[in-house]
Amino acid sequence: MNATLIAVALSLVSAAAYASAAVAQARLAGRTAPGTGTLRLLGHGAWWSAVGLNAGGALLHVAALKYGPLTLVQPLGALTLVAAVPLGARAAGRRVSTTEWRGTLLTLLGLGALLTTAGGSAPHQTLSLAEALAVGAGTMAVVAGLSRPGARPGLRHAAASGITSGVASALTQTLTVAVTDHTTGPLFSWRLVVVALLVSAFAMGGLLLSQTAYRGGLGAPLAVVTLANPVAAAAIGLALLGERLQGGTISLIAALLGAAAAVRGVFLLSRAQAGSVPAAAPVPAPDIPVPSRVVIRSPRALRPEHGHLRRIRAGRS
């Protein structure tokens, strides 16, 4: 089978797993208080379900990166939002809306145009130790800036999550190619150890940042994550890994039009998905019995002995 077809097939299953994890995270975020810490999340079974789905999606994504370049595999991550449409509708107990169908169609058409221009050959180049450290330091600086207090924290955390996940994918491709292709250097080296640590840190950071972002709803944060992820990964692939878009000017125009259609579709889906996950039901107040009749007595009525004491004092005088 063609390496490109294998990469696309693995990316489709990976997107379905990531979509299921996103819906599970959004439902969990709706049931927890805003100040809930990470340690509290460890006690929820839904959290571990989301972790398992994300892990499965990540493994499939790693396998796809072995057979396809970043410019091919990462844009397919937008299918996560497409897969979240029926899953979110089912969780909310409703039908897929017309806006969601329009967003799905535009996203699929845009991705189809992008796939015609993406390089289809299996990756061979890897990041050097200096490049990996530079990418890691730059990513940490960007995430620190996005995580500062300010307006729209959900969207900023979603952007940080998408960037860290995209960088983790780029570093994962370096790790995968280096382990399976022995012509890139020794199997065990400081470079691979550093890259593996960066992949672990950014993958877990992206998961926690997305959990924070979904507290404000699933739609817009998931759209930002979906768009920021391929942009970050493709930038590394084009700048440092020698990946190129196929075709000339016509292909570039088709890629730009496809990207515009995909972005439009993603934002249509995000607006429709904003209400797809039901919010947590409010906790009812405890029933406190209220007396049907309250009698308030005057101070004199509360002291029946007052008149008796006055007569005793008058007799003594």
mmCIF file of C-alpha atoms in Angstrom:
data_model
loop_
_atom_site.group_PDB
_atom_site.id
_atom_site.type_symbol
_atom_site.label_atom_id
_atom_site.label_comp_id
_atom_site.label_asym_id
_atom_site.label_seq_id
_atom_site.Cartn_x
_atom_site.Cartn_y
_atom_site.Cartn_z
ATOM 1 C CA MET A 1 0.000 0.000 0.000
ATOM 2 C CA ASN A 2 1.134 3.559 -0.751
ATOM 3 C CA ALA A 3 2.774 5.326 2.200
ATOM 4 C CA THR A 4 0.485 8.327 1.673
ATOM 5 C CA LEU A 5 -2.653 6.184 1.942
ATOM 6 C CA ILE A 6 -1.350 4.574 5.128
ATOM 7 C CA ALA A 7 -0.656 8.004 6.642
ATOM 8 C CA VAL A 8 -4.136 9.252 5.717
ATOM 9 C CA ALA A 9 -5.870 6.135 7.077
ATOM 10 C CA LEU A 10 -3.988 6.308 10.382
ATOM 11 C CA SER A 11 -4.735 10.032 10.650
ATOM 12 C CA LEU A 12 -8.468 9.409 10.197
ATOM 13 C CA VAL A 13 -8.626 6.920 13.070
ATOM 14 C CA SER A 14 -6.425 9.188 15.174
ATOM 15 C CA ALA A 15 -8.790 12.129 14.575
ATOM 16 C CA ALA A 16 -11.753 10.029 15.725
ATOM 17 C CA ALA A 17 -9.928 9.134 18.958
ATOM 18 C CA TYR A 18 -8.951 12.762 19.593
ATOM 19 C CA ALA A 19 -12.534 13.900 18.959
ATOM 20 C CA SER A 20 -13.887 11.400 21.493
ATOM 21 C CA ALA A 21 -11.303 12.595 24.003
ATOM 22 C CA ALA A 22 -12.231 16.251 23.414
ATOM 23 C CA VAL A 23 -15.928 15.568 24.031
ATOM 24 C CA ALA A 24 -15.076 13.636 27.204
ATOM 25 C CA GLN A 25 -12.836 16.471 28.431
ATOM 26 C CA ALA A 26 -15.492 19.087 27.728
ATOM 27 C CA ARG A 27 -18.125 17.111 29.641
ATOM 28 C CA LEU A 28 -15.738 16.702 32.558
ATOM 29 C CA ALA A 29 -14.865 20.413 32.509
ATOM 30 C CA GLY A 30 -18.581 21.254 32.662
ATOM 31 C CA ARG A 31 -19.009 19.119 35.784
ATOM 32 C CA THR A 32 -16.026 20.473 37.729
ATOM 33 C CA ALA A 33 -15.570 23.782 39.502
ATOM 34 C CA PRO A 34 -13.344 26.420 37.825
ATOM 35 C CA GLY A 35 -10.724 26.162 40.577
ATOM 36 C CA THR A 36 -10.389 22.384 40.411
ATOM 37 C CA GLY A 37 -6.717 21.390 40.408
ATOM 38 C CA THR A 38 -4.976 18.706 38.420
ATOM 39 C CA LEU A 39 -4.814 16.317 41.387
ATOM 40 C CA ARG A 40 -8.601 16.439 41.751
ATOM 41 C CA LEU A 41 -8.991 15.437 38.092
ATOM 42 C CA LEU A 42 -7.023 12.247 38.747
ATOM 43 C CA GLY A 43 -9.935 10.934 40.795
ATOM 44 C CA HIS A 44 -12.411 11.125 37.884
ATOM 45 C CA GLY A 45 -12.899 8.115 35.642
ATOM 46 C CA ALA A 46 -13.822 10.446 32.759
ATOM 47 C CA TRP A 47 -10.365 12.026 33.007
ATOM 48 C CA TRP A 48 -8.646 8.681 32.581
ATOM 49 C CA SER A 49 -10.964 7.823 29.689
ATOM 50 C CA ALA A 50 -9.901 11.043 27.971
ATOM 51 C CA VAL A 51 -6.259 10.267 28.718
ATOM 52 C CA GLY A 52 -6.641 6.784 27.207
ATOM 53 C CA LEU A 53 -8.325 8.144 24.076
ATOM 54 C CA ASN A 54 -5.650 10.816 23.703
ATOM 55 C CA ALA A 55 -2.947 8.197 24.140
ATOM 56 C CA GLY A 56 -4.519 5.985 21.479
ATOM 57 C CA GLY A 57 -4.860 8.929 19.123
ATOM 58 C CA ALA A 58 -1.250 9.912 19.801
ATOM 59 C CA LEU A 59 0.051 6.431 18.985
ATOM 60 C CA LEU A 60 -1.858 6.402 15.709
ATOM 61 C CA HIS A 61 -0.597 9.897 14.999
ATOM 62 C CA VAL A 62 2.988 8.798 15.607
ATOM 63 C CA ALA A 63 2.510 5.919 13.178
ATOM 64 C CA ALA A 64 1.084 8.331 10.586
ATOM 65 C CA LEU A 65 4.107 10.601 10.970
ATOM 66 C CA LYS A 66 6.316 7.659 10.065
ATOM 67 C CA TYR A 67 4.615 7.326 6.657
ATOM 68 C CA GLY A 68 3.756 10.935 5.839
ATOM 69 C CA PRO A 69 5.322 14.405 6.245
ATOM 70 C CA LEU A 70 4.050 17.028 8.669
ATOM 71 C CA THR A 71 2.499 19.074 5.851
ATOM 72 C CA LEU A 72 0.314 16.055 5.027
ATOM 73 C CA VAL A 73 -0.490 14.566 8.439
ATOM 74 C CA GLN A 74 -1.039 17.686 10.541
ATOM 75 C CA PRO A 75 -3.807 19.337 8.436
ATOM 76 C CA LEU A 76 -5.770 16.107 8.786
ATOM 77 C CA GLY A 77 -6.037 16.971 12.472
ATOM 78 C CA ALA A 78 -8.921 19.266 11.451
ATOM 79 C CA LEU A 79 -10.941 16.083 11.034
ATOM 80 C CA THR A 80 -11.005 15.965 14.837
ATOM 81 C CA LEU A 81 -13.574 18.744 14.816
ATOM 82 C CA VAL A 82 -15.483 17.055 11.984
ATOM 83 C CA ALA A 83 -15.661 13.832 13.993
ATOM 84 C CA ALA A 84 -16.724 15.796 17.079
ATOM 85 C CA VAL A 85 -19.913 16.928 15.283
ATOM 86 C CA PRO A 86 -21.886 13.649 15.549
ATOM 87 C CA LEU A 87 -20.279 12.820 18.891
ATOM 88 C CA GLY A 88 -21.187 16.206 20.371
ATOM 89 C CA ALA A 89 -24.697 16.039 18.930
ATOM 90 C CA ARG A 90 -25.235 12.611 20.436
ATOM 91 C CA ALA A 91 -23.938 13.783 23.822
ATOM 92 C CA ALA A 92 -26.359 16.713 23.709
ATOM 93 C CA GLY A 93 -29.267 14.517 22.541
ATOM 94 C CA ARG A 94 -29.904 16.482 19.327
ATOM 95 C CA ARG A 95 -29.534 16.237 15.556
ATOM 96 C CA VAL A 96 -26.678 17.624 13.480
ATOM 97 C CA SER A 97 -27.631 21.136 12.379
ATOM 98 C CA THR A 98 -27.443 22.651 8.896
ATOM 99 C CA THR A 99 -24.578 24.899 9.972
ATOM 100 C CA GLU A 100 -22.618 21.875 11.111
ATOM 101 C CA TRP A 101 -23.172 20.133 7.771
ATOM 102 C CA ARG A 102 -21.963 23.255 5.946
ATOM 103 C CA GLY A 103 -18.896 23.477 8.175
ATOM 104 C CA THR A 104 -18.145 19.796 7.660
ATOM 105 C CA LEU A 105 -18.397 20.109 3.865
ATOM 106 C CA LEU A 106 -16.168 23.198 3.724
ATOM 107 C CA THR A 107 -13.592 21.578 6.003
ATOM 108 C CA LEU A 108 -13.455 18.408 3.925
ATOM 109 C CA LEU A 109 -13.184 20.344 0.644
ATOM 110 C CA GLY A 110 -10.439 22.546 2.069
ATOM 111 C CA LEU A 111 -8.488 19.565 3.368
ATOM 112 C CA GLY A 112 -8.844 17.858 0.002
ATOM 113 C CA ALA A 113 -7.279 20.869 -1.710
ATOM 114 C CA LEU A 114 -4.458 20.946 0.820
ATOM 115 C CA LEU A 115 -3.716 17.256 0.416
ATOM 116 C CA THR A 116 -3.184 17.686 -3.336
ATOM 117 C CA THR A 117 -0.304 20.076 -2.659
ATOM 118 C CA ALA A 118 1.296 18.373 0.351
ATOM 119 C CA GLY A 119 4.419 16.307 -0.155
ATOM 120 C CA GLY A 120 3.614 12.617 -0.141
ATOM 121 C CA SER A 121 7.029 11.076 0.433
ATOM 122 C CA ALA A 122 7.957 9.498 3.749
ATOM 123 C CA PRO A 123 10.060 11.773 5.976
ATOM 124 C CA HIS A 124 13.816 11.254 6.261
ATOM 125 C CA GLN A 125 15.243 14.434 7.795
ATOM 126 C CA THR A 126 15.364 15.015 11.570
ATOM 127 C CA LEU A 127 16.049 17.920 13.899
ATOM 128 C CA SER A 128 19.520 18.313 15.325
ATOM 129 C CA LEU A 129 20.057 18.734 19.067
ATOM 130 C CA ALA A 130 20.533 22.500 18.692
ATOM 131 C CA GLU A 131 17.384 22.807 16.578
ATOM 132 C CA ALA A 132 15.338 20.734 19.035
ATOM 133 C CA LEU A 133 16.499 22.875 21.963
ATOM 134 C CA ALA A 134 15.753 26.071 20.046
ATOM 135 C CA VAL A 135 12.278 24.846 19.143
ATOM 136 C CA GLY A 136 11.645 23.823 22.764
ATOM 137 C CA ALA A 137 12.800 27.162 24.179
ATOM 138 C CA GLY A 138 10.764 29.148 21.660
ATOM 139 C CA THR A 139 7.652 27.088 22.375
ATOM 140 C CA MET A 140 8.004 27.573 26.126
ATOM 141 C CA ALA A 141 8.328 31.341 25.657
ATOM 142 C CA VAL A 142 5.202 31.488 23.489
ATOM 143 C CA VAL A 143 3.190 29.330 25.902
ATOM 144 C CA ALA A 144 4.308 31.451 28.858
ATOM 145 C CA GLY A 145 3.100 34.564 27.057
ATOM 146 C CA LEU A 146 -0.264 33.020 26.188
ATOM 147 C CA SER A 147 -0.791 31.685 29.729
ATOM 148 C CA ARG A 148 -0.512 35.096 31.388
ATOM 149 C CA PRO A 149 -3.699 36.487 32.981
ATOM 150 C CA GLY A 150 -5.798 38.559 30.615
ATOM 151 C CA ALA A 151 -8.826 38.612 28.364
ATOM 152 C CA ARG A 152 -10.147 35.473 26.635
ATOM 153 C CA PRO A 153 -8.177 32.936 28.690
ATOM 154 C CA GLY A 154 -9.975 30.004 27.059
ATOM 155 C CA LEU A 155 -8.872 30.931 23.544
ATOM 156 C CA ARG A 156 -5.325 31.749 24.656
ATOM 157 C CA HIS A 157 -4.989 28.431 26.471
ATOM 158 C CA ALA A 158 -6.418 26.704 23.396
ATOM 159 C CA ALA A 159 -3.801 28.389 21.183
ATOM 160 C CA ALA A 160 -1.068 27.342 23.602
ATOM 161 C CA SER A 161 -2.432 23.784 23.589
ATOM 162 C CA GLY A 162 -2.473 23.642 19.790
ATOM 163 C CA ILE A 163 1.060 25.004 19.518
ATOM 164 C CA THR A 164 2.506 22.607 22.086
ATOM 165 C CA SER A 165 0.728 19.654 20.475
ATOM 166 C CA GLY A 166 1.977 20.651 17.025
ATOM 167 C CA VAL A 167 5.552 21.028 18.274
ATOM 168 C CA ALA A 168 5.260 17.681 20.052
ATOM 169 C CA SER A 169 4.233 16.122 16.725
ATOM 170 C CA ALA A 170 7.227 17.630 14.942
ATOM 171 C CA LEU A 171 9.580 16.371 17.644
ATOM 172 C CA THR A 172 7.841 12.988 17.582
ATOM 173 C CA GLN A 173 8.547 12.681 13.880
ATOM 174 C CA THR A 174 12.239 13.293 14.561
ATOM 175 C CA LEU A 175 12.160 10.631 17.268
ATOM 176 C CA THR A 176 10.288 8.124 15.097
ATOM 177 C CA VAL A 177 12.490 8.569 12.033
ATOM 178 C CA ALA A 178 15.674 8.427 14.120
ATOM 179 C CA VAL A 179 14.624 5.191 15.839
ATOM 180 C CA THR A 180 13.415 3.387 12.699
ATOM 181 C CA ASP A 181 16.003 4.750 10.244
ATOM 182 C CA HIS A 182 19.515 4.005 11.532
ATOM 183 C CA THR A 183 21.148 6.153 8.844
ATOM 184 C CA THR A 184 20.284 9.324 10.831
ATOM 185 C CA GLY A 185 22.693 8.507 13.677
ATOM 186 C CA PRO A 186 23.087 6.193 16.684
ATOM 187 C CA LEU A 187 19.960 4.707 18.225
ATOM 188 C CA PHE A 188 20.765 5.983 21.741
ATOM 189 C CA SER A 189 22.161 9.509 22.011
ATOM 190 C CA TRP A 190 21.709 12.682 24.032
ATOM 191 C CA ARG A 191 19.755 14.160 21.137
ATOM 192 C CA LEU A 192 17.099 11.451 21.253
ATOM 193 C CA VAL A 193 16.904 11.609 25.053
ATOM 194 C CA VAL A 194 16.337 15.372 24.950
ATOM 195 C CA VAL A 195 13.788 15.067 22.157
ATOM 196 C CA ALA A 196 11.914 12.330 24.047
ATOM 197 C CA LEU A 197 11.755 14.504 27.177
ATOM 198 C CA LEU A 198 10.500 17.472 25.153
ATOM 199 C CA VAL A 199 7.844 15.323 23.489
ATOM 200 C CA SER A 200 6.599 14.075 26.885
ATOM 201 C CA ALA A 201 6.532 17.581 28.374
ATOM 202 C CA PHE A 202 4.750 19.205 25.425
ATOM 203 C CA ALA A 203 2.258 16.356 24.988
ATOM 204 C CA MET A 204 1.215 16.500 28.653
ATOM 205 C CA GLY A 205 1.254 20.302 28.614
ATOM 206 C CA GLY A 206 -1.021 20.365 25.581
ATOM 207 C CA LEU A 207 -3.454 17.980 27.290
ATOM 208 C CA LEU A 208 -3.634 20.078 30.470
ATOM 209 C CA LEU A 209 -3.917 23.347 28.535
ATOM 210 C CA SER A 210 -6.788 21.977 26.460
ATOM 211 C CA GLN A 211 -8.574 20.815 29.620
ATOM 212 C CA THR A 212 -8.332 24.367 30.954
ATOM 213 C CA ALA A 213 -9.499 25.834 27.645
ATOM 214 C CA TYR A 214 -12.602 23.609 27.461
ATOM 215 C CA ARG A 215 -13.988 25.064 30.692
ATOM 216 C CA GLY A 216 -15.530 27.832 28.604
ATOM 217 C CA GLY A 217 -17.138 25.389 26.145
ATOM 218 C CA LEU A 218 -16.024 23.013 23.418
ATOM 219 C CA GLY A 219 -16.610 24.928 20.181
ATOM 220 C CA ALA A 220 -14.252 27.896 19.899
ATOM 221 C CA PRO A 221 -11.363 26.390 21.947
ATOM 222 C CA LEU A 222 -11.415 23.179 19.896
ATOM 223 C CA ALA A 223 -11.376 25.249 16.689
ATOM 224 C CA VAL A 224 -8.342 27.207 17.869
ATOM 225 C CA VAL A 225 -6.554 23.999 18.898
ATOM 226 C CA THR A 226 -7.401 22.447 15.542
ATOM 227 C CA LEU A 227 -5.982 25.390 13.592
ATOM 228 C CA ALA A 228 -2.923 26.163 15.753
ATOM 229 C CA ASN A 229 -1.684 22.561 15.743
ATOM 230 C CA PRO A 230 -1.018 22.136 11.985
ATOM 231 C CA VAL A 231 0.304 25.687 11.663
ATOM 232 C CA ALA A 232 2.977 25.096 14.315
ATOM 233 C CA ALA A 233 3.943 21.673 12.971
ATOM 234 C CA ALA A 234 3.962 22.712 9.312
ATOM 235 C CA ALA A 235 6.111 25.742 10.131
ATOM 236 C CA ILE A 236 8.756 23.460 11.659
ATOM 237 C CA GLY A 237 8.495 21.034 8.749
ATOM 238 C CA LEU A 238 8.905 23.708 6.102
ATOM 239 C CA ALA A 239 11.600 25.691 7.931
ATOM 240 C CA LEU A 240 13.768 22.953 9.467
ATOM 241 C CA LEU A 241 12.917 19.576 7.932
ATOM 242 C CA GLY A 242 13.134 20.430 4.253
ATOM 243 C CA GLU A 243 9.478 19.717 3.460
ATOM 244 C CA ARG A 244 8.029 21.414 0.388
ATOM 245 C CA LEU A 245 4.633 21.858 -1.210
ATOM 246 C CA GLN A 246 4.179 20.083 -4.526
ATOM 247 C CA GLY A 247 3.401 21.942 -7.744
ATOM 248 C CA GLY A 248 3.948 25.504 -8.833
ATOM 249 C CA THR A 249 1.933 28.690 -8.563
ATOM 250 C CA ILE A 250 -1.369 26.992 -9.383
ATOM 251 C CA SER A 251 -0.864 24.484 -6.575
ATOM 252 C CA LEU A 252 0.007 27.280 -4.178
ATOM 253 C CA ILE A 253 -3.212 29.119 -5.082
ATOM 254 C CA ALA A 254 -5.179 25.893 -4.590
ATOM 255 C CA ALA A 255 -3.522 25.396 -1.204
ATOM 256 C CA LEU A 256 -4.419 28.925 -0.096
ATOM 257 C CA LEU A 257 -8.011 28.530 -1.242
ATOM 258 C CA GLY A 258 -8.213 25.151 0.475
ATOM 259 C CA ALA A 259 -6.800 26.605 3.687
ATOM 260 C CA ALA A 260 -9.355 29.446 3.582
ATOM 261 C CA ALA A 261 -12.209 26.978 3.053
ATOM 262 C CA ALA A 262 -10.954 24.744 5.877
ATOM 263 C CA VAL A 263 -10.649 27.711 8.253
ATOM 264 C CA ARG A 264 -14.162 28.854 7.390
ATOM 265 C CA GLY A 265 -15.506 25.347 7.912
ATOM 266 C CA VAL A 266 -13.723 24.985 11.243
ATOM 267 C CA PHE A 267 -15.185 28.234 12.549
ATOM 268 C CA LEU A 268 -18.682 27.249 11.426
ATOM 269 C CA LEU A 269 -18.266 23.984 13.277
ATOM 270 C CA SER A 270 -16.921 25.775 16.345
ATOM 271 C CA ARG A 271 -19.942 28.071 16.557
ATOM 272 C CA ALA A 272 -22.308 25.136 16.224
ATOM 273 C CA GLN A 273 -20.341 23.016 18.693
ATOM 274 C CA ALA A 274 -20.445 25.727 21.371
ATOM 275 C CA GLY A 275 -23.718 24.318 22.681
ATOM 276 C CA SER A 276 -23.224 20.682 21.758
ATOM 277 C CA VAL A 277 -21.999 19.486 25.165
ATOM 278 C CA PRO A 278 -24.618 19.802 27.879
ATOM 279 C CA ALA A 279 -23.611 21.775 30.900
ATOM 280 C CA ALA A 280 -23.648 20.267 34.321
ATOM 281 C CA ALA A 281 -27.001 20.337 36.053
ATOM 282 C CA PRO A 282 -27.182 22.750 38.985
ATOM 283 C CA VAL A 283 -27.090 21.219 42.413
ATOM 284 C CA PRO A 284 -30.524 21.676 44.076
ATOM 285 C CA ALA A 285 -30.654 23.469 47.387
ATOM 286 C CA PRO A 286 -31.542 21.341 50.413
ATOM 287 C CA ASP A 287 -35.178 21.393 51.507
ATOM 288 C CA ILE A 288 -35.496 23.432 54.705
ATOM 289 C CA PRO A 289 -38.894 23.258 56.405
ATOM 290 C CA VAL A 290 -40.423 26.707 56.741
ATOM 291 C CA PRO A 291 -43.175 27.193 59.377
ATOM 292 C CA SER A 292 -46.470 28.226 57.903
ATOM 293 C CA ARG A 293 -47.177 30.680 60.744
ATOM 294 C CA VAL A 294 -44.768 32.704 62.832
ATOM 295 C CA VAL A 295 -46.043 34.459 65.981
ATOM 296 C CA ILE A 296 -43.988 37.338 67.345
ATOM 297 C CA ARG A 297 -44.756 38.325 70.929
ATOM 298 C CA SER A 298 -44.009 41.662 72.551
ATOM 299 C CA PRO A 299 -41.427 41.880 75.349
ATOM 300 C CA ARG A 300 -44.191 42.294 77.914
ATOM 301 C CA ALA A 301 -45.932 39.162 76.729
ATOM 302 C CA LEU A 302 -42.704 37.242 77.100
ATOM 303 C CA ARG A 303 -42.554 38.215 80.846
ATOM 304 C CA PRO A 304 -45.856 37.041 82.429
ATOM 305 C CA GLU A 305 -44.540 37.563 85.939
ATOM 306 C CA HIS A 306 -44.072 41.312 85.475
ATOM 307 C CA GLY A 307 -47.514 42.337 86.882
ATOM 308 C CA HIS A 308 -47.246 39.902 89.818
ATOM 309 C CA LEU A 309 -43.871 41.275 90.883
ATOM 310 C CA ARG A 310 -45.194 44.846 90.736
ATOM 311 C CA ARG A 311 -48.036 44.011 93.156
ATOM 312 C CA ILE A 312 -45.621 42.369 95.629
ATOM 313 C CA ARG A 313 -43.359 45.455 95.602
ATOM 314 C CA ALA A 314 -46.363 47.774 96.208
ATOM 315 C CA GLY A 315 -47.495 45.685 99.250
ATOM 316 C CA ARG A 316 -44.030 45.861 100.824
ATOM 317 C CA SER A 317 -43.959 49.627 100.519
#
